Amino acid sequence: AQTVTQSQPEMSVQEAETVTLSCTYDTSESNYYLFWYKQPPSRQMILVIRQEAYKQQNATENRFSVNFQKAAKSFSLKISDSQLGDTAMYFCALTTRDDKIIFGKGTRLHILP
Amino acid sequence: GAVVSQHPSWVICKSGTSVKIECRSLDFQATTMFWYRQFPKQSLMLMATSNEGSKATYEQGVEKDKFLINHASLTLSTLTVTSAHPEDSSFYICSARNRVFGQPQHFGDGTRLSIL
C-alpha cells in the first residue's frame, strides 16, 4: 500500500522567515511522482511543485524548493522569504502508474505579520 | 495552463433532492477525472475515478448508487448525488489530467454542497 505522512498538523512562522514542511512516503513502485499542493482559504487546490522520482536534482520554483531524499523516502518543502499569501493548507502527494494521487493529511501553515 | 472548470460552486437544496455537479477540462482532453470529498480541515478523500467511455471505479466504502458518475466525453465528467441527505453535505472537488503519466492533476474550484 502507498502512504503519505505529514507529521506537522500546524505550523506558524513570521513573515520573511524560512519554513520547512515535512513529508514522508512509502511505495514499492520505482517510477512515481511527488507533488506539493497548496489549498488557501478559498479552497482552490494549487500545484506548488513537482518532483520526478528518477531525477536526483531537487525541484525548485521561485521561493519554493524541495529536499528529495529518495532512499529515506522523504520529500520536504522549503518556503523561503515567506509571505502572508503563503498562509494555506499544504498537501504532500504521491502518484504512481495506477494514476491515483495519494494525499497526506496536510499541514496548516500560518504566516504571521 | 490547464484549466478545469467545476460548476456549481455552491448549492443548497432540500433533503431528498438529487444534485448534479459538472467538471470540465477546458483546454485539454482528460481521459481520466477524479472526484474527491473533503471534510472541514481534513485532506481530500478520493471517491471515484471517472474514465471516459466506461464505468467509474469507486473507492471502498463509497456508495455507487448514491454518487453516480458519468464521463461521457473527454472534457466532461458529472457527479450526481442522488436523494441527498444532510450527511452528504460536504465540499466536493474534481480533478483531471491529460494522458501523460506524471503530469499533475488540475483541480476544479470545488462545490460546496449543503443539504437542508
PDB file of N, CA and C in Angstrom, chain B residues 40-100:
ATOM      1  N   PRO B  40     -14.272  19.466   6.538  1.00  0.00           N
ATOM      2  CA  PRO B  40     -13.555  20.637   7.058  1.00  0.00           C
ATOM      3  C   PRO B  40     -12.248  20.252   7.747  1.00  0.00           C
ATOM      4  N   LYS B  41     -11.218  20.953   7.384  1.00  0.00           N
ATOM      5  CA  LYS B  41      -9.892  20.809   7.983  1.00  0.00           C
ATOM      6  C   LYS B  41      -9.300  19.411   7.794  1.00  0.00           C
ATOM      7  N   GLN B  42      -9.764  18.712   6.791  1.00  0.00           N
ATOM      8  CA  GLN B  42      -9.214  17.398   6.509  1.00  0.00           C
ATOM      9  C   GLN B  42      -8.672  17.339   5.090  1.00  0.00           C
ATOM     10  N   SER B  43      -8.038  16.232   4.793  1.00  0.00           N
ATOM     11  CA  SER B  43      -7.462  16.049   3.470  1.00  0.00           C
ATOM     12  C   SER B  43      -8.540  15.651   2.471  1.00  0.00           C
ATOM     13  N   LEU B  44      -8.141  15.544   1.226  1.00  0.00           N
ATOM     14  CA  LEU B  44      -9.062  15.106   0.184  1.00  0.00           C
ATOM     15  C   LEU B  44      -9.194  13.592   0.238  1.00  0.00           C
ATOM     16  N   MET B  45     -10.432  13.149   0.137  1.00  0.00           N
ATOM     17  CA  MET B  45     -10.698  11.718   0.131  1.00  0.00           C
ATOM     18  C   MET B  45     -11.173  11.336  -1.263  1.00  0.00           C
ATOM     19  N   LEU B  46     -10.434  10.471  -1.928  1.00  0.00           N
ATOM     20  CA  LEU B  46     -10.824  10.051  -3.267  1.00  0.00           C
ATOM     21  C   LEU B  46     -12.093   9.216  -3.196  1.00  0.00           C
ATOM     22  N   MET B  47     -13.079   9.620  -3.981  1.00  0.00           N
ATOM     23  CA  MET B  47     -14.337   8.885  -4.028  1.00  0.00           C
ATOM     24  C   MET B  47     -14.344   7.900  -5.183  1.00  0.00           C
ATOM     25  N   ALA B  48     -13.931   8.396  -6.346  1.00  0.00           N
ATOM     26  CA  ALA B  48     -14.014   7.556  -7.533  1.00  0.00           C
ATOM     27  C   ALA B  48     -13.147   8.121  -8.641  1.00  0.00           C
ATOM     28  N   THR B  49     -12.786   7.220  -9.530  1.00  0.00           N
ATOM     29  CA  THR B  49     -12.047   7.574 -10.737  1.00  0.00           C
ATOM     30  C   THR B  49     -12.994   7.443 -11.909  1.00  0.00           C
ATOM     31  N   SER B  50     -13.088   8.490 -12.672  1.00  0.00           N
ATOM     32  CA  SER B  50     -14.023   8.557 -13.785  1.00  0.00           C
ATOM     33  C   SER B  50     -13.264   8.356 -15.091  1.00  0.00           C
ATOM     34  N   ASN B  51     -13.625   7.348 -15.826  1.00  0.00           N
ATOM     35  CA  ASN B  51     -12.945   7.023 -17.077  1.00  0.00           C
ATOM     36  C   ASN B  51     -13.871   7.289 -18.261  1.00  0.00           C
ATOM     37  N   GLU B  52     -13.369   7.999 -19.224  1.00  0.00           N
ATOM     38  CA  GLU B  52     -14.168   8.348 -20.388  1.00  0.00           C
ATOM     39  C   GLU B  52     -14.624   7.098 -21.116  1.00  0.00           C
ATOM     40  N   GLY B  53     -15.922   6.999 -21.306  1.00  0.00           N
ATOM     41  CA  GLY B  53     -16.489   5.906 -22.077  1.00  0.00           C
ATOM     42  C   GLY B  53     -16.650   4.602 -21.328  1.00  0.00           C
ATOM     43  N   SER B  54     -16.350   4.592 -20.055  1.00  0.00           N
ATOM     44  CA  SER B  54     -16.522   3.353 -19.293  1.00  0.00           C
ATOM     45  C   SER B  54     -17.023   3.678 -17.893  1.00  0.00           C
ATOM     46  N   LYS B  55     -17.275   2.641 -17.146  1.00  0.00           N
ATOM     47  CA  LYS B  55     -17.811   2.840 -15.799  1.00  0.00           C
ATOM     48  C   LYS B  55     -16.752   3.411 -14.865  1.00  0.00           C
ATOM     49  N   ALA B  56     -17.232   4.170 -13.911  1.00  0.00           N
ATOM     50  CA  ALA B  56     -16.317   4.729 -12.925  1.00  0.00           C
ATOM     51  C   ALA B  56     -15.845   3.644 -11.964  1.00  0.00           C
ATOM     52  N   THR B  57     -14.689   3.864 -11.416  1.00  0.00           N
ATOM     53  CA  THR B  57     -14.137   2.971 -10.398  1.00  0.00           C
ATOM     54  C   THR B  57     -14.272   3.649  -9.054  1.00  0.00           C
ATOM     55  N   TYR B  58     -15.028   3.032  -8.156  1.00  0.00           N
ATOM     56  CA  TYR B  58     -15.309   3.643  -6.868  1.00  0.00           C
ATOM     57  C   TYR B  58     -14.356   3.116  -5.800  1.00  0.00           C
ATOM     58  N   GLU B  59     -14.017   3.983  -4.880  1.00  0.00           N
ATOM     59  CA  GLU B  59     -13.191   3.569  -3.747  1.00  0.00           C
ATOM     60  C   GLU B  59     -14.065   2.808  -2.745  1.00  0.00           C
ATOM     61  N   GLN B  60     -13.386   2.019  -1.958  1.00  0.00           N
ATOM     62  CA  GLN B  60     -14.095   1.209  -0.966  1.00  0.00           C
ATOM     63  C   GLN B  60     -14.879   2.118  -0.020  1.00  0.00           C
ATOM     64  N   GLY B  61     -16.111   1.721   0.212  1.00  0.00           N
ATOM     65  CA  GLY B  61     -16.944   2.470   1.137  1.00  0.00           C
ATOM     66  C   GLY B  61     -17.778   3.563   0.498  1.00  0.00           C
ATOM     67  N   VAL B  62     -17.558   3.839  -0.771  1.00  0.00           N
ATOM     68  CA  VAL B  62     -18.349   4.859  -1.471  1.00  0.00           C
ATOM     69  C   VAL B  62     -19.533   4.187  -2.156  1.00  0.00           C
ATOM     70  N   GLU B  63     -20.726   4.690  -1.892  1.00  0.00           N
ATOM     71  CA  GLU B  63     -21.929   4.075  -2.447  1.00  0.00           C
ATOM     72  C   GLU B  63     -22.108   4.460  -3.915  1.00  0.00           C
ATOM     73  N   LYS B  64     -22.058   3.473  -4.771  1.00  0.00           N
ATOM     74  CA  LYS B  64     -22.191   3.720  -6.207  1.00  0.00           C
ATOM     75  C   LYS B  64     -23.567   4.270  -6.565  1.00  0.00           C
ATOM     76  N   ASP B  65     -24.569   3.798  -5.892  1.00  0.00           N
ATOM     77  CA  ASP B  65     -25.919   4.234  -6.225  1.00  0.00           C
ATOM     78  C   ASP B  65     -26.219   5.627  -5.669  1.00  0.00           C
ATOM     79  N   LYS B  66     -25.455   6.031  -4.711  1.00  0.00           N
ATOM     80  CA  LYS B  66     -25.638   7.367  -4.123  1.00  0.00           C
ATOM     81  C   LYS B  66     -24.895   8.412  -4.950  1.00  0.00           C
ATOM     82  N   PHE B  67     -23.712   8.069  -5.387  1.00  0.00           N
ATOM     83  CA  PHE B  67     -22.857   9.001  -6.125  1.00  0.00           C
ATOM     84  C   PHE B  67     -22.657   8.463  -7.548  1.00  0.00           C
ATOM     85  N   LEU B  68     -23.497   8.953  -8.444  1.00  0.00           N
ATOM     86  CA  LEU B  68     -23.450   8.486  -9.827  1.00  0.00           C
ATOM     87  C   LEU B  68     -22.473   9.330 -10.630  1.00  0.00           C
ATOM     88  N   ILE B  69     -21.587   8.666 -11.319  1.00  0.00           N
ATOM     89  CA  ILE B  69     -20.574   9.373 -12.105  1.00  0.00           C
ATOM     90  C   ILE B  69     -20.725   9.001 -13.559  1.00  0.00           C
ATOM     91  N   ASN B  70     -20.703  10.034 -14.390  1.00  0.00           N
ATOM     92  CA  ASN B  70     -20.772   9.843 -15.832  1.00  0.00           C
ATOM     93  C   ASN B  70     -19.650  10.619 -16.492  1.00  0.00           C
ATOM     94  N   HIS B  71     -18.965   9.974 -17.403  1.00  0.00           N
ATOM     95  CA  HIS B  71     -17.839  10.624 -18.103  1.00  0.00           C
ATOM     96  C   HIS B  71     -18.052  10.405 -19.589  1.00  0.00           C
ATOM     97  N   ALA B  72     -18.965  11.191 -20.122  1.00  0.00           N
ATOM     98  CA  ALA B  72     -19.445  10.943 -21.481  1.00  0.00           C
ATOM     99  C   ALA B  72     -18.508  11.432 -22.567  1.00  0.00           C
ATOM    100  N   SER B  73     -17.630  12.367 -22.225  1.00  0.00           N
ATOM    101  CA  SER B  73     -16.721  12.883 -23.240  1.00  0.00           C
ATOM    102  C   SER B  73     -15.359  13.119 -22.628  1.00  0.00           C
ATOM    103  N   LEU B  74     -14.399  13.471 -23.458  1.00  0.00           N
ATOM    104  CA  LEU B  74     -13.039  13.680 -22.963  1.00  0.00           C
ATOM    105  C   LEU B  74     -12.882  14.976 -22.176  1.00  0.00           C
ATOM    106  N   THR B  75     -13.949  15.761 -22.114  1.00  0.00           N
ATOM    107  CA  THR B  75     -13.825  17.030 -21.404  1.00  0.00           C
ATOM    108  C   THR B  75     -14.873  17.219 -20.311  1.00  0.00           C
ATOM    109  N   LEU B  76     -15.717  16.236 -20.094  1.00  0.00           N
ATOM    110  CA  LEU B  76     -16.791  16.417 -19.126  1.00  0.00           C
ATOM    111  C   LEU B  76     -17.043  15.171 -18.307  1.00  0.00           C
ATOM    112  N   SER B  77     -17.054  15.363 -17.005  1.00  0.00           N
ATOM    113  CA  SER B  77     -17.481  14.323 -16.077  1.00  0.00           C
ATOM    114  C   SER B  77     -18.511  14.942 -15.141  1.00  0.00           C
ATOM    115  N   THR B  78     -19.504  14.165 -14.774  1.00  0.00           N
ATOM    116  CA  THR B  78     -20.511  14.669 -13.844  1.00  0.00           C
ATOM    117  C   THR B  78     -20.648  13.736 -12.657  1.00  0.00           C
ATOM    118  N   LEU B  79     -20.900  14.343 -11.517  1.00  0.00           N
ATOM    119  CA  LEU B  79     -21.179  13.607 -10.283  1.00  0.00           C
ATOM    120  C   LEU B  79     -22.590  13.979  -9.850  1.00  0.00           C
ATOM    121  N   THR B  80     -23.445  12.992  -9.733  1.00  0.00           N
ATOM    122  CA  THR B  80     -24.802  13.236  -9.267  1.00  0.00           C
ATOM    123  C   THR B  80     -24.974  12.613  -7.894  1.00  0.00           C
ATOM    124  N   VAL B  81     -25.302  13.441  -6.931  1.00  0.00           N
ATOM    125  CA  VAL B  81     -25.605  12.955  -5.593  1.00  0.00           C
ATOM    126  C   VAL B  81     -27.112  12.707  -5.567  1.00  0.00           C
ATOM    127  N   THR B  82     -27.484  11.459  -5.508  1.00  0.00           N
ATOM    128  CA  THR B  82     -28.905  11.115  -5.601  1.00  0.00           C
ATOM    129  C   THR B  82     -29.561  11.106  -4.228  1.00  0.00           C
ATOM    130  N   SER B  83     -30.791  11.605  -4.195  1.00  0.00           N
ATOM    131  CA  SER B  83     -31.566  11.630  -2.955  1.00  0.00           C
ATOM    132  C   SER B  83     -30.682  12.091  -1.788  1.00  0.00           C
ATOM    133  N   ALA B  84     -30.165  13.288  -1.941  1.00  0.00           N
ATOM    134  CA  ALA B  84     -29.175  13.789  -0.979  1.00  0.00           C
ATOM    135  C   ALA B  84     -29.799  13.996   0.403  1.00  0.00           C
ATOM    136  N   HIS B  85     -28.987  13.733   1.400  1.00  0.00           N
ATOM    137  CA  HIS B  85     -29.392  13.926   2.798  1.00  0.00           C
ATOM    138  C   HIS B  85     -28.361  14.799   3.490  1.00  0.00           C
ATOM    139  N   PRO B  86     -28.687  15.338   4.643  1.00  0.00           N
ATOM    140  CA  PRO B  86     -27.745  16.246   5.315  1.00  0.00           C
ATOM    141  C   PRO B  86     -26.336  15.680   5.487  1.00  0.00           C
ATOM    142  N   GLU B  87     -26.227  14.390   5.672  1.00  0.00           N
ATOM    143  CA  GLU B  87     -24.879  13.797   5.850  1.00  0.00           C
ATOM    144  C   GLU B  87     -24.048  13.823   4.567  1.00  0.00           C
ATOM    145  N   ASP B  88     -24.694  14.129   3.443  1.00  0.00           N
ATOM    146  CA  ASP B  88     -23.960  14.270   2.180  1.00  0.00           C
ATOM    147  C   ASP B  88     -23.382  15.669   2.021  1.00  0.00           C
ATOM    148  N   SER B  89     -23.747  16.562   2.910  1.00  0.00           N
ATOM    149  CA  SER B  89     -23.211  17.916   2.851  1.00  0.00           C
ATOM    150  C   SER B  89     -21.703  17.862   2.997  1.00  0.00           C
ATOM    151  N   SER B  90     -21.020  18.526   2.084  1.00  0.00           N
ATOM    152  CA  SER B  90     -19.561  18.463   2.088  1.00  0.00           C
ATOM    153  C   SER B  90     -19.029  19.355   0.976  1.00  0.00           C
ATOM    154  N   PHE B  91     -17.716  19.345   0.844  1.00  0.00           N
ATOM    155  CA  PHE B  91     -17.039  20.031  -0.252  1.00  0.00           C
ATOM    156  C   PHE B  91     -16.561  18.960  -1.220  1.00  0.00           C
ATOM    157  N   TYR B  92     -16.989  19.074  -2.471  1.00  0.00           N
ATOM    158  CA  TYR B  92     -16.624  18.092  -3.485  1.00  0.00           C
ATOM    159  C   TYR B  92     -15.712  18.759  -4.507  1.00  0.00           C
ATOM    160  N   ILE B  93     -14.617  18.076  -4.829  1.00  0.00           N
ATOM    161  CA  ILE B  93     -13.649  18.628  -5.791  1.00  0.00           C
ATOM    162  C   ILE B  93     -13.380  17.600  -6.876  1.00  0.00           C
ATOM    163  N   CYS B  94     -13.292  18.081  -8.091  1.00  0.00           N
ATOM    164  CA  CYS B  94     -12.895  17.190  -9.178  1.00  0.00           C
ATOM    165  C   CYS B  94     -11.494  17.569  -9.650  1.00  0.00           C
ATOM    166  N   SER B  95     -10.860  16.632 -10.298  1.00  0.00           N
ATOM    167  CA  SER B  95      -9.567  16.925 -10.906  1.00  0.00           C
ATOM    168  C   SER B  95      -9.453  16.162 -12.208  1.00  0.00           C
ATOM    169  N   ALA B  96      -8.549  16.613 -13.038  1.00  0.00           N
ATOM    170  CA  ALA B  96      -8.328  15.969 -14.326  1.00  0.00           C
ATOM    171  C   ALA B  96      -6.872  16.129 -14.712  1.00  0.00           C
ATOM    172  N   ARG B  97      -6.418  15.192 -15.495  1.00  0.00           N
ATOM    173  CA  ARG B  97      -5.090  15.367 -16.055  1.00  0.00           C
ATOM    174  C   ARG B  97      -5.092  14.824 -17.476  1.00  0.00           C
ATOM    175  N   ASN B  98      -4.090  15.225 -18.212  1.00  0.00           N
ATOM    176  CA  ASN B  98      -4.014  14.690 -19.569  1.00  0.00           C
ATOM    177  C   ASN B  98      -3.412  13.299 -19.523  1.00  0.00           C
ATOM    178  N   ARG B  99      -3.139  12.748 -20.673  1.00  0.00           N
ATOM    179  CA  ARG B  99      -2.823  11.319 -20.744  1.00  0.00           C
ATOM    180  C   ARG B  99      -1.423  10.961 -20.254  1.00  0.00           C
ATOM    181  N   VAL B 100      -0.574  11.939 -20.067  1.00  0.00           N
ATOM    182  CA  VAL B 100       0.831  11.639 -19.819  1.00  0.00           C
ATOM    183  C   VAL B 100       1.078  11.356 -18.349  1.00  0.00           C
TER     184      VAL B 100
END
